[in-house]
Short mmCIF file of N, CA and C in Angstrom, two decimals:
data_model
loop_
_atom_site.label_atom_id
_atom_site.label_comp_id
_atom_site.label_asym_id
_atom_site.label_seq_id
_atom_site.Cartn_x
_atom_site.Cartn_y
_atom_site.Cartn_z
N MET A 1 0.83 -1.18 0.00
CA MET A 1 0.00 0.00 0.00
C MET A 1 0.88 1.24 0.00
N ASN A 2 0.53 2.23 -0.82
CA ASN A 2 1.32 3.44 -0.96
C ASN A 2 0.77 4.51 -0.02
N ASN A 3 1.52 4.86 1.01
CA ASN A 3 1.10 5.88 1.98
C ASN A 3 1.67 7.25 1.66
N GLU A 4 2.29 7.37 0.48
CA GLU A 4 2.89 8.64 0.08
C GLU A 4 1.80 9.71 -0.05
N LYS A 5 2.03 10.86 0.58
CA LYS A 5 1.07 11.96 0.52
C LYS A 5 1.21 12.67 -0.83
N LYS A 6 0.09 12.85 -1.52
CA LYS A 6 0.11 13.47 -2.84
C LYS A 6 0.17 14.99 -2.73
N GLU A 7 0.93 15.59 -3.65
CA GLU A 7 0.99 17.05 -3.72
C GLU A 7 -0.39 17.57 -4.11
N ARG A 8 -0.75 18.73 -3.56
CA ARG A 8 -2.07 19.29 -3.81
C ARG A 8 -1.94 20.68 -4.43
N VAL A 9 -2.94 21.04 -5.22
CA VAL A 9 -2.98 22.35 -5.86
C VAL A 9 -4.39 22.92 -5.73
N ILE A 10 -4.50 24.24 -5.94
CA ILE A 10 -5.79 24.92 -5.91
C ILE A 10 -6.05 25.51 -7.29
N CYS A 11 -7.26 25.30 -7.79
CA CYS A 11 -7.64 25.83 -9.10
C CYS A 11 -7.79 27.34 -9.01
N GLN A 12 -7.05 28.06 -9.86
CA GLN A 12 -7.19 29.52 -9.90
C GLN A 12 -8.04 29.95 -11.08
N SER A 13 -8.25 29.05 -12.05
CA SER A 13 -9.10 29.35 -13.20
C SER A 13 -9.57 28.03 -13.80
N ALA A 14 -10.87 27.90 -13.99
CA ALA A 14 -11.42 26.68 -14.59
C ALA A 14 -11.25 26.70 -16.11
N GLY A 15 -10.94 27.86 -16.66
CA GLY A 15 -10.76 27.96 -18.11
C GLY A 15 -11.97 27.41 -18.84
N THR A 16 -11.73 26.54 -19.80
CA THR A 16 -12.83 25.93 -20.56
C THR A 16 -13.29 24.62 -19.93
N TYR A 17 -12.79 24.32 -18.74
CA TYR A 17 -13.10 23.04 -18.09
C TYR A 17 -14.12 23.20 -16.96
N VAL A 18 -15.19 23.95 -17.20
CA VAL A 18 -16.16 24.25 -16.14
C VAL A 18 -16.87 23.00 -15.61
N ASN A 19 -16.90 21.93 -16.36
CA ASN A 19 -17.51 20.69 -15.88
C ASN A 19 -16.54 19.84 -15.08
N ALA A 20 -15.26 20.19 -15.13
CA ALA A 20 -14.25 19.37 -14.47
C ALA A 20 -13.53 20.10 -13.33
N LEU A 21 -13.49 21.43 -13.37
CA LEU A 21 -12.75 22.20 -12.37
C LEU A 21 -13.65 23.26 -11.72
N THR A 22 -13.34 23.55 -10.45
CA THR A 22 -14.04 24.60 -9.73
C THR A 22 -13.00 25.57 -9.18
N ARG A 23 -13.15 26.84 -9.51
CA ARG A 23 -12.21 27.87 -9.02
C ARG A 23 -12.22 27.88 -7.50
N GLY A 24 -11.02 27.82 -6.91
CA GLY A 24 -10.88 27.84 -5.46
C GLY A 24 -10.87 26.47 -4.81
N LYS A 25 -11.16 25.42 -5.57
CA LYS A 25 -11.18 24.06 -5.02
C LYS A 25 -9.79 23.44 -5.07
N GLU A 26 -9.49 22.61 -4.08
CA GLU A 26 -8.19 21.94 -3.97
C GLU A 26 -8.27 20.55 -4.61
N TYR A 27 -7.22 20.18 -5.33
CA TYR A 27 -7.15 18.88 -6.01
C TYR A 27 -5.81 18.21 -5.72
N ALA A 28 -5.80 16.88 -5.69
CA ALA A 28 -4.57 16.11 -5.52
C ALA A 28 -3.98 15.82 -6.90
N ILE A 29 -2.67 16.01 -7.01
CA ILE A 29 -1.98 15.72 -8.27
C ILE A 29 -1.74 14.22 -8.35
N VAL A 30 -2.18 13.61 -9.45
CA VAL A 30 -1.97 12.18 -9.69
C VAL A 30 -0.60 11.99 -10.35
N VAL A 31 -0.31 12.81 -11.37
CA VAL A 31 0.98 12.76 -12.08
C VAL A 31 1.37 14.20 -12.42
N ASN A 32 2.67 14.49 -12.30
CA ASN A 32 3.19 15.82 -12.59
C ASN A 32 4.21 15.70 -13.72
N ASP A 33 3.95 16.33 -14.86
CA ASP A 33 4.87 16.31 -15.99
C ASP A 33 5.53 17.68 -16.10
N GLU A 34 6.73 17.80 -15.53
CA GLU A 34 7.45 19.07 -15.51
C GLU A 34 7.84 19.52 -16.92
N VAL A 35 8.17 18.58 -17.80
CA VAL A 35 8.61 18.93 -19.15
C VAL A 35 7.48 19.60 -19.93
N LYS A 36 6.29 19.03 -19.89
CA LYS A 36 5.15 19.58 -20.62
C LYS A 36 4.37 20.63 -19.82
N GLN A 37 4.78 20.85 -18.55
CA GLN A 37 4.09 21.80 -17.67
C GLN A 37 2.60 21.46 -17.55
N GLN A 38 2.34 20.16 -17.32
CA GLN A 38 0.99 19.66 -17.15
C GLN A 38 0.90 18.82 -15.89
N ILE A 39 -0.32 18.77 -15.31
CA ILE A 39 -0.57 17.87 -14.19
C ILE A 39 -1.82 17.06 -14.49
N LYS A 40 -1.83 15.85 -13.98
CA LYS A 40 -3.00 14.99 -14.13
C LYS A 40 -3.72 14.97 -12.79
N ILE A 41 -5.00 15.32 -12.81
CA ILE A 41 -5.82 15.29 -11.60
C ILE A 41 -7.15 14.63 -11.91
N VAL A 42 -7.88 14.26 -10.86
CA VAL A 42 -9.25 13.77 -11.01
C VAL A 42 -10.14 14.98 -10.82
N GLY A 43 -10.90 15.31 -11.85
CA GLY A 43 -11.76 16.49 -11.83
C GLY A 43 -13.07 16.25 -11.11
N ASP A 44 -13.89 17.29 -11.07
CA ASP A 44 -15.19 17.23 -10.41
C ASP A 44 -16.12 16.20 -11.04
N ASN A 45 -15.88 15.89 -12.31
CA ASN A 45 -16.70 14.92 -13.02
C ASN A 45 -16.23 13.48 -12.79
N GLY A 46 -15.23 13.30 -11.91
CA GLY A 46 -14.74 11.96 -11.58
C GLY A 46 -13.77 11.37 -12.58
N ARG A 47 -13.40 12.13 -13.59
CA ARG A 47 -12.49 11.62 -14.62
C ARG A 47 -11.10 12.22 -14.43
N SER A 48 -10.07 11.40 -14.63
CA SER A 48 -8.70 11.92 -14.56
C SER A 48 -8.29 12.37 -15.94
N ARG A 49 -7.60 13.51 -15.99
CA ARG A 49 -7.12 14.04 -17.26
C ARG A 49 -5.99 15.03 -17.00
N TRP A 50 -5.30 15.39 -18.07
CA TRP A 50 -4.19 16.33 -18.00
C TRP A 50 -4.71 17.76 -18.11
N PHE A 51 -4.16 18.64 -17.28
CA PHE A 51 -4.49 20.06 -17.31
C PHE A 51 -3.19 20.86 -17.32
N CYS A 52 -3.22 22.03 -17.92
CA CYS A 52 -2.08 22.94 -17.91
C CYS A 52 -1.84 23.42 -16.47
N LYS A 53 -0.59 23.42 -16.05
CA LYS A 53 -0.24 23.84 -14.69
C LYS A 53 -0.63 25.29 -14.40
N SER A 54 -0.73 26.11 -15.43
CA SER A 54 -1.04 27.53 -15.21
C SER A 54 -2.46 27.75 -14.67
N LEU A 55 -3.30 26.72 -14.69
CA LEU A 55 -4.65 26.83 -14.13
C LEU A 55 -4.66 26.68 -12.62
N PHE A 56 -3.51 26.35 -12.03
CA PHE A 56 -3.45 26.00 -10.61
C PHE A 56 -2.39 26.80 -9.86
N LEU A 57 -2.58 26.89 -8.55
CA LEU A 57 -1.61 27.48 -7.62
C LEU A 57 -1.27 26.42 -6.58
N PRO A 58 -0.14 26.57 -5.88
CA PRO A 58 0.19 25.62 -4.82
C PRO A 58 -0.88 25.62 -3.72
N ALA A 59 -1.09 24.47 -3.10
CA ALA A 59 -2.04 24.37 -1.98
C ALA A 59 -1.68 25.40 -0.92
N GLY A 60 -2.67 25.98 -0.30
CA GLY A 60 -2.45 27.02 0.70
C GLY A 60 -2.52 28.42 0.13
N SER A 61 -2.50 28.53 -1.19
CA SER A 61 -2.64 29.85 -1.83
C SER A 61 -4.07 30.33 -1.68
N HIS A 62 -4.24 31.65 -1.69
CA HIS A 62 -5.58 32.22 -1.55
C HIS A 62 -6.15 32.54 -2.92
N VAL A 63 -7.33 32.01 -3.21
CA VAL A 63 -8.05 32.31 -4.43
C VAL A 63 -9.40 32.89 -4.02
N THR A 64 -9.64 34.13 -4.38
CA THR A 64 -10.90 34.79 -4.02
C THR A 64 -12.04 34.23 -4.85
N THR A 65 -13.13 33.87 -4.18
CA THR A 65 -14.32 33.36 -4.85
C THR A 65 -15.55 34.13 -4.36
N MET A 66 -16.60 34.11 -5.18
CA MET A 66 -17.84 34.77 -4.80
C MET A 66 -18.58 33.92 -3.78
N VAL A 67 -19.02 34.55 -2.69
CA VAL A 67 -19.76 33.86 -1.64
C VAL A 67 -21.26 34.10 -1.83
N SER A 68 -21.63 35.36 -2.08
CA SER A 68 -23.04 35.67 -2.26
C SER A 68 -23.20 36.97 -3.05
N TRP A 69 -24.42 37.23 -3.48
CA TRP A 69 -24.74 38.48 -4.15
C TRP A 69 -26.18 38.86 -3.81
N GLN A 70 -26.49 40.16 -3.93
CA GLN A 70 -27.85 40.61 -3.66
C GLN A 70 -28.14 41.87 -4.46
N TYR A 71 -29.39 42.04 -4.85
CA TYR A 71 -29.83 43.28 -5.50
C TYR A 71 -29.88 44.37 -4.44
N ASP A 72 -29.35 45.56 -4.76
CA ASP A 72 -29.40 46.69 -3.84
C ASP A 72 -30.57 47.62 -4.17
N ASP A 73 -31.11 47.48 -5.35
CA ASP A 73 -32.22 48.32 -5.79
C ASP A 73 -33.41 47.45 -6.15
N GLU A 74 -34.58 48.03 -6.08
CA GLU A 74 -35.78 47.33 -6.50
C GLU A 74 -35.84 47.36 -8.03
N ILE A 75 -36.16 46.23 -8.62
CA ILE A 75 -36.29 46.15 -10.07
C ILE A 75 -37.72 46.54 -10.41
N LYS A 76 -37.85 47.63 -11.16
CA LYS A 76 -39.18 48.14 -11.50
C LYS A 76 -39.65 47.63 -12.85
N ASP A 77 -38.74 47.54 -13.80
CA ASP A 77 -39.09 47.07 -15.15
C ASP A 77 -38.45 45.71 -15.37
N LYS A 78 -39.25 44.65 -15.28
CA LYS A 78 -38.72 43.29 -15.38
C LYS A 78 -38.73 42.74 -16.81
N SER A 79 -39.03 43.58 -17.78
CA SER A 79 -39.07 43.12 -19.17
C SER A 79 -37.65 42.85 -19.69
N GLU A 80 -37.56 42.00 -20.69
CA GLU A 80 -36.25 41.65 -21.27
C GLU A 80 -35.59 42.85 -21.95
N LYS A 81 -36.37 43.81 -22.38
CA LYS A 81 -35.82 44.96 -23.09
C LYS A 81 -35.55 46.15 -22.17
N SER A 82 -35.63 45.94 -20.88
CA SER A 82 -35.42 47.01 -19.91
C SER A 82 -33.99 47.54 -19.99
N LEU A 83 -33.88 48.86 -19.88
CA LEU A 83 -32.57 49.51 -19.81
C LEU A 83 -32.31 50.04 -18.40
N GLU A 84 -33.10 49.57 -17.47
CA GLU A 84 -32.98 49.99 -16.08
C GLU A 84 -31.63 49.53 -15.52
N HIS A 85 -30.97 50.41 -14.79
CA HIS A 85 -29.69 50.09 -14.15
C HIS A 85 -29.92 49.93 -12.66
N ILE A 86 -29.43 48.85 -12.10
CA ILE A 86 -29.55 48.62 -10.66
C ILE A 86 -28.17 48.30 -10.11
N GLU A 87 -28.01 48.48 -8.81
CA GLU A 87 -26.75 48.11 -8.16
C GLU A 87 -26.90 46.73 -7.55
N VAL A 88 -25.80 45.98 -7.59
CA VAL A 88 -25.73 44.64 -7.02
C VAL A 88 -24.51 44.60 -6.12
N THR A 89 -24.64 44.02 -4.93
CA THR A 89 -23.51 43.85 -4.02
C THR A 89 -23.06 42.40 -4.09
N ILE A 90 -21.77 42.21 -4.31
CA ILE A 90 -21.18 40.86 -4.35
C ILE A 90 -20.24 40.74 -3.16
N THR A 91 -20.42 39.70 -2.36
CA THR A 91 -19.53 39.42 -1.23
C THR A 91 -18.58 38.31 -1.65
N VAL A 92 -17.27 38.55 -1.47
CA VAL A 92 -16.27 37.55 -1.86
C VAL A 92 -15.66 36.91 -0.62
N SER A 93 -14.95 35.81 -0.85
CA SER A 93 -14.46 34.97 0.25
C SER A 93 -13.48 35.66 1.20
N ASP A 94 -12.87 36.75 0.79
CA ASP A 94 -11.96 37.44 1.71
C ASP A 94 -12.70 38.48 2.56
N GLY A 95 -14.05 38.50 2.47
CA GLY A 95 -14.87 39.39 3.26
C GLY A 95 -15.19 40.72 2.60
N GLU A 96 -14.53 41.03 1.49
CA GLU A 96 -14.79 42.28 0.79
C GLU A 96 -16.16 42.25 0.14
N LYS A 97 -16.72 43.44 -0.02
CA LYS A 97 -17.97 43.59 -0.76
C LYS A 97 -17.66 44.47 -1.95
N ARG A 98 -18.20 44.09 -3.09
CA ARG A 98 -17.95 44.85 -4.32
C ARG A 98 -19.29 45.19 -4.97
N TRP A 99 -19.34 46.37 -5.62
CA TRP A 99 -20.57 46.81 -6.24
C TRP A 99 -20.43 46.88 -7.73
#
């Protein structure tokens, strides 16, 4: 039995792999190819595949993600052609709020 602890990384960008990767989620590296700058991980869809290393940061790195959002204004015109502008507050994982 192999008790070797696997290196872990955090996804900083899901890129075009939205069904396989989640921004801010930690993954275990199955294989690391330094020459091709790729790592093999098991994605959210349960499949193992190669990904470019640039999509990931070392485990323990901070990746800001959206926690919640809310409308700050009442929406008066709910039609698809509305040009009404409203403010929205987005709360991110580091506690900041952005408008």
